[in-house]
Coordinates of C-alpha atoms in Angstrom, one line a residue:
Chain A
M1 CA -18.1 -14.6 10.1
W2 CA -21.3 -13.8 12.0
R3 CA -19.8 -15.2 15.2
R4 CA -16.8 -12.9 14.9
F5 CA -19.1 -10.0 14.1
S6 CA -21.4 -10.7 17.1
R7 CA -18.4 -10.8 19.4
H8 CA -17.3 -7.3 18.3
R9 CA -18.7 -5.2 21.1
G10 CA -18.7 -2.0 19.1
A11 CA -20.5 -3.6 16.2
V12 CA -23.2 -4.9 18.4
A13 CA -23.6 -1.4 20.0
G14 CA -23.9 -0.1 16.4
V15 CA -26.6 -2.5 15.5
V16 CA -28.6 -1.6 18.6
G17 CA -28.1 2.1 17.8
V18 CA -29.3 1.7 14.2
A19 CA -32.3 -0.5 15.2
L20 CA -33.3 2.2 17.8
L21 CA -33.0 4.9 15.2
V22 CA -35.2 2.9 12.7
I23 CA -37.9 2.1 15.4
L24 CA -38.0 5.7 16.8
S25 CA -38.2 7.5 13.5
L26 CA -40.6 5.1 11.8
G27 CA -42.8 4.9 14.9
A28 CA -42.7 8.7 15.4
A29 CA -46.4 9.1 15.1
R30 CA -47.1 6.5 17.8
I31 CA -44.4 7.7 20.2
S32 CA -45.2 11.5 20.2
A33 CA -48.5 13.1 20.7
Y34 CA -47.5 16.2 18.9
D35 CA -47.4 17.1 15.2
P36 CA -43.9 18.1 13.9
A37 CA -45.3 21.0 11.9
V38 CA -48.0 22.4 14.1
Q39 CA -47.0 25.7 15.7
D40 CA -48.0 26.9 19.1
W41 CA -47.1 30.6 19.6
T42 CA -48.0 30.6 23.3
R43 CA -45.2 28.1 24.0
R44 CA -42.2 29.4 22.0
L45 CA -38.7 28.5 23.1
E46 CA -39.6 26.6 26.2
S47 CA -36.7 24.8 27.9
P48 CA -37.0 21.0 28.4
G49 CA -39.8 20.2 30.9
P50 CA -42.6 17.7 31.6
D51 CA -44.7 18.6 28.6
H52 CA -41.9 18.9 26.1
P53 CA -39.0 16.7 27.2
L54 CA -36.6 18.3 24.8
G55 CA -38.2 21.8 24.8
T56 CA -39.8 23.7 22.0
D57 CA -38.4 25.7 19.1
E58 CA -39.0 29.2 17.9
F59 CA -42.5 28.4 16.6
G60 CA -43.5 26.4 19.7
R61 CA -43.1 23.1 18.0
D62 CA -42.0 20.1 20.1
V63 CA -38.3 19.4 19.6
L64 CA -38.5 15.7 20.5
T65 CA -41.2 15.2 17.8
R66 CA -39.2 17.0 15.2
I67 CA -36.2 14.9 16.0
L68 CA -38.1 11.7 15.7
Y69 CA -39.6 12.8 12.3
G70 CA -36.2 14.2 11.2
G71 CA -34.8 10.7 11.7
R72 CA -36.8 9.6 8.7
I73 CA -34.9 12.1 6.5
S74 CA -31.6 10.9 7.9
L75 CA -32.5 7.3 7.2
L76 CA -33.4 8.2 3.7
A77 CA -30.2 10.3 3.4
G78 CA -28.1 7.4 4.6
I79 CA -29.7 4.8 2.3
A80 CA -30.7 6.4 -1.0
P81 CA -27.3 7.9 -2.0
V82 CA -25.5 4.7 -1.0
V83 CA -27.8 2.6 -3.1
I84 CA -27.6 4.9 -6.1
G85 CA -23.8 5.5 -5.8
S86 CA -22.9 1.8 -5.1
I87 CA -24.9 0.4 -8.0
T88 CA -23.5 2.9 -10.4
G89 CA -20.0 2.8 -9.2
I90 CA -19.9 -1.0 -9.0
A91 CA -21.3 -1.3 -12.5
I92 CA -18.6 1.1 -13.8
G93 CA -15.8 -0.7 -12.0
L94 CA -17.0 -4.1 -13.2
V95 CA -17.2 -3.0 -16.8
A96 CA -13.8 -1.1 -16.7
G97 CA -12.0 -4.0 -14.9
F98 CA -13.6 -6.8 -16.9
L99 CA -13.7 -5.4 -20.4
G100 CA -10.5 -3.4 -20.0
G101 CA -9.0 -1.6 -23.0
R102 CA -10.8 1.5 -24.2
W103 CA -13.7 1.0 -21.7
D104 CA -11.2 0.9 -18.8
L105 CA -9.4 4.0 -20.1
F106 CA -12.5 6.1 -20.7
L107 CA -14.4 5.1 -17.5
M108 CA -11.5 5.4 -15.1
R109 CA -10.4 8.8 -16.6
A110 CA -14.0 10.0 -16.0
M111 CA -13.6 8.8 -12.4
D112 CA -10.4 10.7 -12.1
V113 CA -12.2 13.9 -13.1
L114 CA -14.8 13.3 -10.4
L115 CA -12.0 12.8 -7.9
A116 CA -10.3 16.0 -9.0
F117 CA -12.8 18.0 -7.0
P118 CA -12.9 18.2 -3.2
A119 CA -15.9 16.0 -2.4
L120 CA -18.1 18.7 -0.9
F121 CA -17.4 21.1 -3.7
L122 CA -18.4 18.6 -6.3
A123 CA -21.6 18.1 -4.4
L124 CA -22.0 21.9 -4.2
A125 CA -21.5 22.1 -8.0
I126 CA -24.2 19.6 -8.7
V127 CA -26.7 21.2 -6.3
G128 CA -25.7 24.5 -7.8
S129 CA -26.7 23.2 -11.2
L130 CA -29.8 21.3 -10.3
G131 CA -31.0 23.7 -7.7
P132 CA -31.4 23.2 -3.9
G133 CA -33.6 20.5 -2.5
L134 CA -33.3 17.1 -0.7
L135 CA -33.5 15.0 -3.8
N136 CA -30.8 16.9 -5.6
V137 CA -28.6 16.8 -2.6
M138 CA -29.0 13.1 -2.3
L139 CA -28.1 12.7 -6.0
A140 CA -25.1 14.9 -5.5
V141 CA -23.9 12.8 -2.5
A142 CA -24.4 9.7 -4.5
L143 CA -22.4 11.0 -7.4
V144 CA -19.5 12.0 -5.2
S145 CA -19.3 8.4 -3.9
I146 CA -19.2 6.7 -7.4
P147 CA -15.4 6.9 -8.1
G148 CA -14.6 5.2 -4.8
Y149 CA -16.8 2.2 -5.6
A150 CA -15.6 2.1 -9.2
R151 CA -11.9 2.0 -8.1
V152 CA -12.3 -0.6 -5.4
T153 CA -14.5 -2.8 -7.7
R154 CA -12.1 -2.5 -10.6
G155 CA -9.1 -3.5 -8.5
Q156 CA -11.0 -6.5 -7.2
V157 CA -12.2 -7.5 -10.7
L158 CA -8.6 -7.3 -12.1
S159 CA -7.5 -9.9 -9.6
V160 CA -10.5 -12.2 -9.7
R161 CA -10.6 -12.1 -13.6
E162 CA -7.4 -14.2 -13.7
R163 CA -8.6 -16.9 -11.4
E164 CA -9.3 -20.4 -12.6
F165 CA -13.0 -20.5 -12.0
V166 CA -13.4 -17.6 -14.4
S167 CA -11.4 -19.3 -17.2
A168 CA -13.4 -22.4 -16.5
A169 CA -16.6 -20.4 -17.1
V170 CA -15.2 -18.9 -20.2
V171 CA -14.3 -22.3 -21.6
S172 CA -17.7 -23.7 -20.8
G173 CA -19.1 -21.0 -23.0
A174 CA -20.5 -18.3 -20.6
G175 CA -21.2 -14.9 -22.2
V176 CA -19.7 -11.7 -21.0
G177 CA -22.9 -10.7 -19.1
R178 CA -23.1 -14.0 -17.4
L179 CA -19.4 -14.0 -16.6
M180 CA -19.6 -10.6 -15.0
W181 CA -22.9 -11.1 -13.1
H182 CA -22.6 -14.7 -12.0
H183 CA -18.9 -15.3 -11.7
V184 CA -17.0 -12.1 -11.1
L185 CA -19.5 -9.9 -9.2
P186 CA -20.2 -12.3 -6.3
N187 CA -16.5 -12.7 -5.7
V188 CA -15.7 -9.0 -5.4
M189 CA -18.5 -8.0 -3.1
T190 CA -16.8 -8.3 0.3
P191 CA -14.8 -5.1 0.5
L192 CA -17.7 -3.3 -1.2
V193 CA -20.1 -4.2 1.6
V194 CA -17.7 -2.7 4.1
Q195 CA -17.3 0.4 2.0
S196 CA -21.0 0.8 1.5
T197 CA -21.6 0.6 5.3
L198 CA -19.0 3.3 6.0
N199 CA -20.4 5.4 3.2
I200 CA -23.8 5.4 4.9
G201 CA -22.3 7.4 7.7
Y202 CA -20.7 9.8 5.2
A203 CA -23.9 10.2 3.3
I204 CA -25.8 11.1 6.5
L205 CA -23.1 13.7 7.4
A206 CA -22.9 15.2 3.9
T207 CA -26.7 15.5 3.5
A208 CA -27.0 17.0 6.9
S209 CA -24.2 19.5 6.1
L210 CA -25.9 20.6 2.9
S211 CA -29.3 20.9 4.7
F212 CA -27.5 22.9 7.3
L213 CA -26.3 25.3 4.6
G214 CA -29.9 25.7 3.5
L215 CA -29.4 23.7 0.3
G216 CA -31.1 20.4 1.2
T217 CA -34.4 19.8 3.1
Q218 CA -36.5 22.9 3.0
P219 CA -38.7 24.1 5.9
P220 CA -41.1 23.2 7.4
T221 CA -40.0 19.6 7.0
A222 CA -38.2 18.4 10.1
D223 CA -34.6 17.6 9.5
W224 CA -31.6 17.5 11.9
G225 CA -29.4 19.7 9.7
T226 CA -31.9 22.5 9.2
M227 CA -32.9 22.3 12.9
L228 CA -29.3 23.1 13.8
A229 CA -29.2 25.9 11.2
N230 CA -32.2 27.5 12.8
A231 CA -30.9 27.0 16.3
R232 CA -28.0 29.3 15.7
Q233 CA -30.2 32.4 16.0
Y234 CA -31.4 31.4 19.5
L235 CA -28.0 30.7 21.1
P236 CA -26.9 30.7 23.8
E237 CA -30.2 30.7 25.7
A238 CA -32.0 28.0 23.7
W239 CA -29.1 25.5 23.9
W240 CA -31.5 22.5 23.6
L241 CA -32.2 23.5 20.0
A242 CA -28.6 23.0 19.1
V243 CA -27.6 20.1 21.4
F244 CA -30.2 17.4 20.7
P245 CA -30.4 17.3 16.8
G246 CA -26.6 17.4 16.6
A247 CA -26.2 14.6 19.1
M248 CA -28.7 12.5 17.1
I249 CA -26.6 13.0 13.9
M250 CA -23.4 12.0 15.7
V251 CA -24.9 9.0 17.4
S252 CA -26.4 7.7 14.2
V253 CA -23.2 8.2 12.2
L254 CA -21.2 6.6 15.1
A255 CA -23.6 3.6 15.1
V256 CA -23.2 3.1 11.4
N257 CA -19.4 3.5 11.6
L258 CA -19.2 0.9 14.4
I259 CA -21.1 -1.6 12.3
G260 CA -18.8 -0.8 9.3
E261 CA -15.7 -1.4 11.4
G262 CA -17.1 -4.6 12.9
L263 CA -17.8 -5.9 9.4
R264 CA -14.3 -5.0 8.3
D265 CA -12.8 -6.9 11.2
A266 CA -15.1 -9.8 10.8
L267 CA -14.4 -10.1 7.1
G268 CA -10.7 -9.8 7.7
R269 CA -10.1 -6.6 5.8
Chain B
M1 CA 12.7 12.9 -10.3
S2 CA 12.2 15.6 -13.0
T3 CA 10.9 13.0 -15.4
Y4 CA 8.4 12.0 -12.7
I5 CA 7.3 15.6 -12.2
A6 CA 7.0 16.1 -16.0
R7 CA 4.9 13.0 -16.4
R8 CA 2.7 14.0 -13.5
L9 CA 2.1 17.4 -15.0
L10 CA 1.3 15.8 -18.3
L11 CA -1.3 13.6 -16.7
L12 CA -2.8 16.6 -15.0
F13 CA -3.8 18.0 -18.4
P14 CA -6.6 15.6 -19.4
V15 CA -8.0 15.7 -15.9
L16 CA -8.2 19.5 -16.0
I17 CA -9.9 19.4 -19.4
G18 CA -12.4 17.0 -17.9
V19 CA -12.8 19.3 -14.9
S20 CA -13.5 22.3 -17.0
F21 CA -16.0 20.4 -19.1
L22 CA -17.9 19.3 -16.0
V23 CA -17.9 22.8 -14.6
F24 CA -19.1 24.0 -18.1
L25 CA -22.0 21.5 -17.8
I26 CA -23.2 23.2 -14.5
F27 CA -24.6 25.9 -16.7
H28 CA -26.3 23.6 -19.2
L29 CA -27.7 20.9 -16.9
T30 CA -29.6 23.4 -14.9
P31 CA -33.3 22.9 -15.2
G32 CA -35.1 25.7 -17.0
D33 CA -33.6 28.5 -18.9
P34 CA -30.3 30.0 -17.7
V35 CA -31.3 33.3 -19.2
R36 CA -34.5 33.3 -17.1
S37 CA -32.6 32.4 -14.0
M38 CA -30.2 35.2 -14.8
L39 CA -33.0 37.8 -15.1
G40 CA -34.7 36.5 -12.0
E41 CA -37.6 38.6 -10.9
A42 CA -36.9 41.1 -13.7
G43 CA -37.6 38.4 -16.2
Q44 CA -41.3 38.1 -15.5
G45 CA -42.7 40.4 -18.2
I46 CA -40.1 39.9 -20.9
S47 CA -41.1 38.6 -24.3
A48 CA -39.7 35.5 -26.0
E49 CA -38.0 37.7 -28.6
E50 CA -36.1 39.7 -26.0
I51 CA -35.0 36.5 -24.3
E52 CA -33.8 35.3 -27.6
Q53 CA -31.8 38.5 -28.1
I54 CA -30.2 38.2 -24.7
R55 CA -29.4 34.6 -25.6
R56 CA -27.6 35.7 -28.7
Q57 CA -25.8 38.5 -26.8
F58 CA -24.3 35.9 -24.4
G59 CA -23.6 33.5 -27.2
L60 CA -26.0 30.9 -25.9
D61 CA -27.4 30.3 -29.4
R62 CA -24.1 28.7 -30.6
P63 CA -23.5 25.0 -30.6
W64 CA -22.4 23.5 -27.3
Y65 CA -18.8 22.8 -28.3
V66 CA -18.3 26.3 -29.5
Q67 CA -19.6 27.5 -26.2
Y68 CA -17.3 25.1 -24.4
F69 CA -14.2 26.3 -26.2
S70 CA -15.0 30.0 -25.6
F71 CA -15.6 29.1 -21.9
L72 CA -12.3 27.3 -21.7
L73 CA -10.4 30.1 -23.5
G74 CA -12.0 32.6 -21.2
A75 CA -11.1 30.6 -18.1
L76 CA -7.5 30.3 -19.2
R77 CA -7.3 34.0 -19.5
G78 CA -8.9 34.4 -16.1
D79 CA -12.3 35.4 -17.4
F80 CA -15.0 33.5 -15.7
G81 CA -17.8 35.8 -16.9
S82 CA -19.8 38.2 -14.8
S83 CA -21.9 37.5 -11.7
F84 CA -25.7 37.4 -12.4
Q85 CA -26.2 39.2 -9.1
T86 CA -23.7 42.0 -9.0
G87 CA -22.6 42.1 -12.7
R88 CA -19.0 42.3 -11.4
P89 CA -16.4 39.9 -12.9
V90 CA -16.5 36.5 -11.2
F91 CA -12.7 36.2 -11.3
T92 CA -12.1 39.3 -9.1
E93 CA -14.7 38.2 -6.6
V94 CA -13.3 34.6 -6.4
A95 CA -9.7 35.8 -6.2
S96 CA -10.4 38.2 -3.4
R97 CA -12.2 35.5 -1.3
F98 CA -9.8 32.7 -1.9
P99 CA -6.8 33.6 0.2
F100 CA -9.0 33.6 3.3
T101 CA -10.2 30.0 2.7
M102 CA -6.7 28.9 1.8
R103 CA -5.4 30.3 5.1
L104 CA -8.2 28.7 7.1
A105 CA -7.5 25.3 5.5
G106 CA -3.7 25.7 5.9
V107 CA -3.9 26.6 9.6
S108 CA -6.4 23.7 10.1
L109 CA -4.0 21.3 8.4
L110 CA -1.2 22.4 10.6
I111 CA -3.3 21.9 13.7
A112 CA -4.5 18.5 12.5
A113 CA -1.0 17.3 11.8
L114 CA 0.6 18.7 15.0
V115 CA -2.1 17.0 17.1
G116 CA -2.9 13.9 15.1
V117 CA 0.6 12.6 14.6
P118 CA 1.7 12.7 18.3
A119 CA -1.6 11.3 19.4
G120 CA -1.2 8.4 17.0
V121 CA 2.4 7.8 18.1
A122 CA 1.4 7.8 21.8
A123 CA -1.4 5.4 21.1
A124 CA 0.8 3.1 19.0
L125 CA 3.5 2.8 21.7
R126 CA 1.1 1.3 24.3
P127 CA -1.5 -0.5 22.2
R128 CA -4.6 -1.6 24.1
R129 CA -3.7 0.5 27.2
W130 CA -5.8 3.3 28.5
L131 CA -4.1 6.0 26.5
D132 CA -4.6 4.1 23.3
L133 CA -8.2 3.4 24.1
G134 CA -8.7 7.0 24.9
V135 CA -7.2 8.2 21.6
M136 CA -9.1 5.6 19.6
G137 CA -12.4 6.7 21.4
I138 CA -11.7 10.3 20.4
V139 CA -10.9 9.2 16.9
L140 CA -14.3 7.4 16.6
V141 CA -16.1 10.5 17.8
G142 CA -14.0 12.7 15.5
V143 CA -15.0 10.8 12.4
S144 CA -18.7 10.7 13.3
M145 CA -19.0 14.3 14.5
P146 CA -20.8 16.7 12.2
V147 CA -18.5 19.7 11.6
F148 CA -21.3 22.2 11.9
W149 CA -22.4 20.8 15.3
L150 CA -18.9 21.0 16.7
G151 CA -18.7 24.5 15.4
I152 CA -21.9 25.5 17.1
L153 CA -20.9 23.8 20.4
L154 CA -17.5 25.5 20.4
M155 CA -19.0 28.9 19.7
Q156 CA -21.7 28.4 22.4
T157 CA -19.1 27.4 25.0
F158 CA -16.1 29.6 24.2
S159 CA -17.7 32.7 22.7
L160 CA -21.2 33.1 24.1
N161 CA -20.8 31.5 27.5
L162 CA -17.1 32.0 28.5
R163 CA -16.6 35.0 26.2
W164 CA -12.9 34.1 25.6
L165 CA -13.1 34.3 21.8
P166 CA -15.1 36.3 19.3
P167 CA -18.1 34.4 18.0
A168 CA -18.0 35.8 14.4
G169 CA -16.1 38.0 12.0
S170 CA -12.5 38.0 10.9
G171 CA -9.3 40.0 11.2
T172 CA -7.2 38.9 14.1
W173 CA -5.8 35.5 15.1
R174 CA -8.4 35.2 17.8
H175 CA -11.0 35.0 15.1
M176 CA -9.2 32.1 13.5
V177 CA -9.0 29.9 16.6
L178 CA -12.5 28.4 16.8
P179 CA -13.0 28.0 13.0
S180 CA -9.7 26.2 12.4
V181 CA -10.1 24.0 15.5
T182 CA -13.6 23.1 14.2
I183 CA -12.3 22.1 10.8
A184 CA -9.2 20.3 12.1
F185 CA -11.0 18.0 14.5
A186 CA -12.1 15.3 12.0
S187 CA -8.7 15.4 10.3
V188 CA -7.0 14.9 13.7
A189 CA -8.9 11.7 14.0
F190 CA -8.0 10.4 10.5
I191 CA -4.3 11.3 10.9
A192 CA -4.1 9.8 14.4
R193 CA -5.7 6.6 13.3
M194 CA -3.4 6.3 10.3
T195 CA -0.3 7.1 12.4
R196 CA -1.2 4.6 15.0
S197 CA -1.9 1.7 12.6
S198 CA 1.1 2.5 10.4
L199 CA 3.5 2.8 13.4
I200 CA 2.3 -0.5 15.0
E201 CA 2.8 -2.2 11.7
H202 CA 6.3 -0.8 11.3
L203 CA 7.3 -1.6 14.9
G204 CA 6.8 -5.3 14.1
E205 CA 9.0 -5.2 11.0
D206 CA 12.4 -6.9 10.7
Y207 CA 14.5 -3.7 10.3
V208 CA 13.1 -2.5 13.7
R209 CA 14.1 -5.8 15.3
T210 CA 17.6 -5.4 13.8
A211 CA 17.8 -1.9 15.2
R212 CA 16.8 -3.1 18.6
S213 CA 19.2 -6.1 18.6
K214 CA 22.0 -3.7 17.8
G215 CA 21.3 -2.3 21.2
L216 CA 20.0 1.1 20.2
R217 CA 18.1 3.0 22.7
E218 CA 14.3 2.5 22.4
S219 CA 13.7 6.2 21.7
I220 CA 16.1 6.0 18.7
V221 CA 14.5 2.8 17.5
V222 CA 11.1 4.4 17.6
Y223 CA 11.7 7.9 16.4
R224 CA 14.6 7.5 14.0
H225 CA 13.8 4.1 12.5
A226 CA 10.2 3.0 12.8
L227 CA 8.5 6.4 12.7
R228 CA 10.3 7.4 9.6
G229 CA 9.0 4.4 7.6
A230 CA 5.6 4.8 9.2
M231 CA 5.2 8.4 8.2
I232 CA 4.8 7.7 4.5
P233 CA 1.2 6.6 4.5
V234 CA 0.6 9.3 7.1
L235 CA 1.8 11.9 4.7
T236 CA -0.6 10.6 2.1
T237 CA -3.5 10.9 4.6
I238 CA -2.4 14.4 5.5
G239 CA -2.5 15.3 1.8
L240 CA -5.9 13.7 1.3
Q241 CA -7.2 15.7 4.2
F242 CA -6.8 18.9 2.3
G243 CA -9.9 18.3 0.3
H244 CA -11.9 17.5 3.5
L245 CA -10.6 20.7 5.1
L246 CA -11.7 22.8 2.1
G247 CA -15.2 21.2 2.5
G248 CA -15.1 21.9 6.2
A249 CA -14.3 25.5 5.4
V250 CA -17.5 25.9 3.5
V251 CA -19.6 24.9 6.6
V252 CA -17.4 26.7 9.1
E253 CA -17.4 30.0 7.1
T254 CA -21.2 29.9 7.3
I255 CA -21.2 29.3 11.1
F256 CA -18.7 31.9 12.0
G257 CA -19.7 34.5 9.3
L258 CA -16.3 34.4 7.6
P259 CA -15.8 36.0 4.1
G260 CA -14.3 33.0 2.3
L261 CA -14.9 31.2 -0.9
G262 CA -17.1 28.6 0.7
R263 CA -19.6 31.2 1.8
L264 CA -19.4 32.8 -1.6
T265 CA -20.3 29.5 -3.3
V266 CA -23.2 28.7 -1.0
D267 CA -24.6 32.3 -1.5
A268 CA -24.2 31.9 -5.2
I269 CA -26.2 28.6 -5.2
Q270 CA -29.0 30.1 -3.2
A271 CA -29.1 33.0 -5.7
R272 CA -28.8 30.7 -8.7
D273 CA -25.8 32.8 -9.8
L274 CA -24.5 30.2 -12.3
P275 CA -21.2 32.0 -13.4
M276 CA -20.2 32.5 -9.8
I277 CA -20.8 28.8 -9.0
Q278 CA -18.8 27.8 -12.0
G279 CA -15.9 30.2 -11.1
S280 CA -15.5 29.2 -7.5
V281 CA -15.8 25.4 -8.2
L282 CA -13.3 25.6 -11.0
W283 CA -10.9 27.6 -9.0
I284 CA -11.1 25.2 -6.0
A285 CA -10.6 22.2 -8.3
V286 CA -7.5 23.7 -9.9
V287 CA -6.0 24.5 -6.5
F288 CA -6.9 21.1 -5.2
N289 CA -5.1 19.4 -8.1
V290 CA -2.0 21.6 -7.7
V291 CA -1.9 20.7 -4.0
N292 CA -2.2 17.0 -4.8
L293 CA 0.6 17.3 -7.3
V294 CA 2.8 18.9 -4.8
V295 CA 2.0 16.2 -2.2
D296 CA 2.8 13.5 -4.7
V297 CA 6.1 15.0 -5.6
L298 CA 7.0 15.4 -1.9
Y299 CA 6.1 11.8 -1.4
V300 CA 8.5 10.7 -4.0
A301 CA 11.2 12.9 -2.6
I302 CA 10.8 11.4 0.8
D303 CA 10.4 7.7 -0.1
P304 CA 13.5 6.6 -2.1
R305 CA 11.8 3.3 -2.9
I306 CA 9.4 4.8 -5.4
R307 CA 11.7 7.4 -6.8
Y308 CA 12.6 5.7 -10.1
R309 CA 9.3 4.1 -11.1

């Protein structure tokens, strides 16, 4: 499987992209001499030049530095909702598919209700209830992804449940918990790995969208979505404020999606 | 067919009950006291007794299930309560903003289908050639592009620099061009990708080989035979895109300053206007389900294989 993955040119490019993103954002303090929050009113809205390779913003802050630090938020926004959403969704799908009956009916109808909203509106509803902020936005994005995981897991579980090795484990006296955890779960993970990878891209986009709308990361924290929201007031002159953060979002999501597609091809799905 | 529609309608019921309950919860999961968030700044100097009185006045002292049923009955009659901000009925506000968002999503869906399907067909007819690689490249960019970034770039280029189209506002078709293209872009990518893979799959099937061996012209084989079968999953994709387009509308309405339901919802969240959030989310969810129902029925009407299940 790894051989096939490493021969997938797009996937390799994706891995390089993600690695760069991780190194650049975690090493932000070493790479840039500036502080992302310190304002310099004498150097407002400077276009890219030797001192500030990507220019400065409306408060004279270095755009490159803010992009590097903003990468940390995007990393978090890509990982946290996927971890929360996948664990919850997989658990729901596992229980629904394996126990069946009333559990299945109740849990899957609940998933149908979540799917009855357009994704972004469900996220808006949750942020609307809990209030704006990065944490609430990430929770909302996680919740939106739960039904997808639950459905895929349930479908997989239904087919694996009938296989011989499960009956063998039942006969040898394994309990329900052991059956689900040791025998069923490991055999349903493959499509879920692909789905989680592709969901990282979605989570980055959705979180950035909500931050762009002013509902996520609050100023002065550096975040690509909020940087773009602020940039709108200074167009068309200060184009660098809009171009670079947006390009970073796109490249990050593209890199993650390339990995996801490479995994899908390598795993034969 | 009519049995299918009836069954589908019946299944919609429990889902909508669940939807309304979830929307009802928006009010009750909110941290802190909804009465205080309703009063906002004005609530600073108000005593606990007065808060209690307002609570009674709005029926917030009743058990949750009583509150839920009165919420549900109200919603069925088109009464979503009054806005915390303006005091005006939420229903009127939502109903007046909705047609705009619907039109925006509709135009975008049309653009997405009219561009996405031909692009996918073109790519599928010559797989692995330059046209296919080009389309697939654009698809990859399309699914990774943040909607708001695309909107800003288009506005920057076509409104602020070239001055071909207005940067904001609404009223004429010229105002609709940039917003709908922005929203449609990602959907074009999804639709093109689905069309391509579905058509490639169908071109390899036996019935297509039969059509070819009968000596039919290639264009007839592709467009009359293969494409028809290939369109079914594409239609599903197009239907699914509707939800994405509504989500895209939220972002795009903010960028281009358009008076739609998305902007209304975002403003309501910032102002902590809970009834307004409830009203717009509930409205969108109902519309979304009705559209999905229509797509499902169309799907059955087109594909005879699933008609009698």
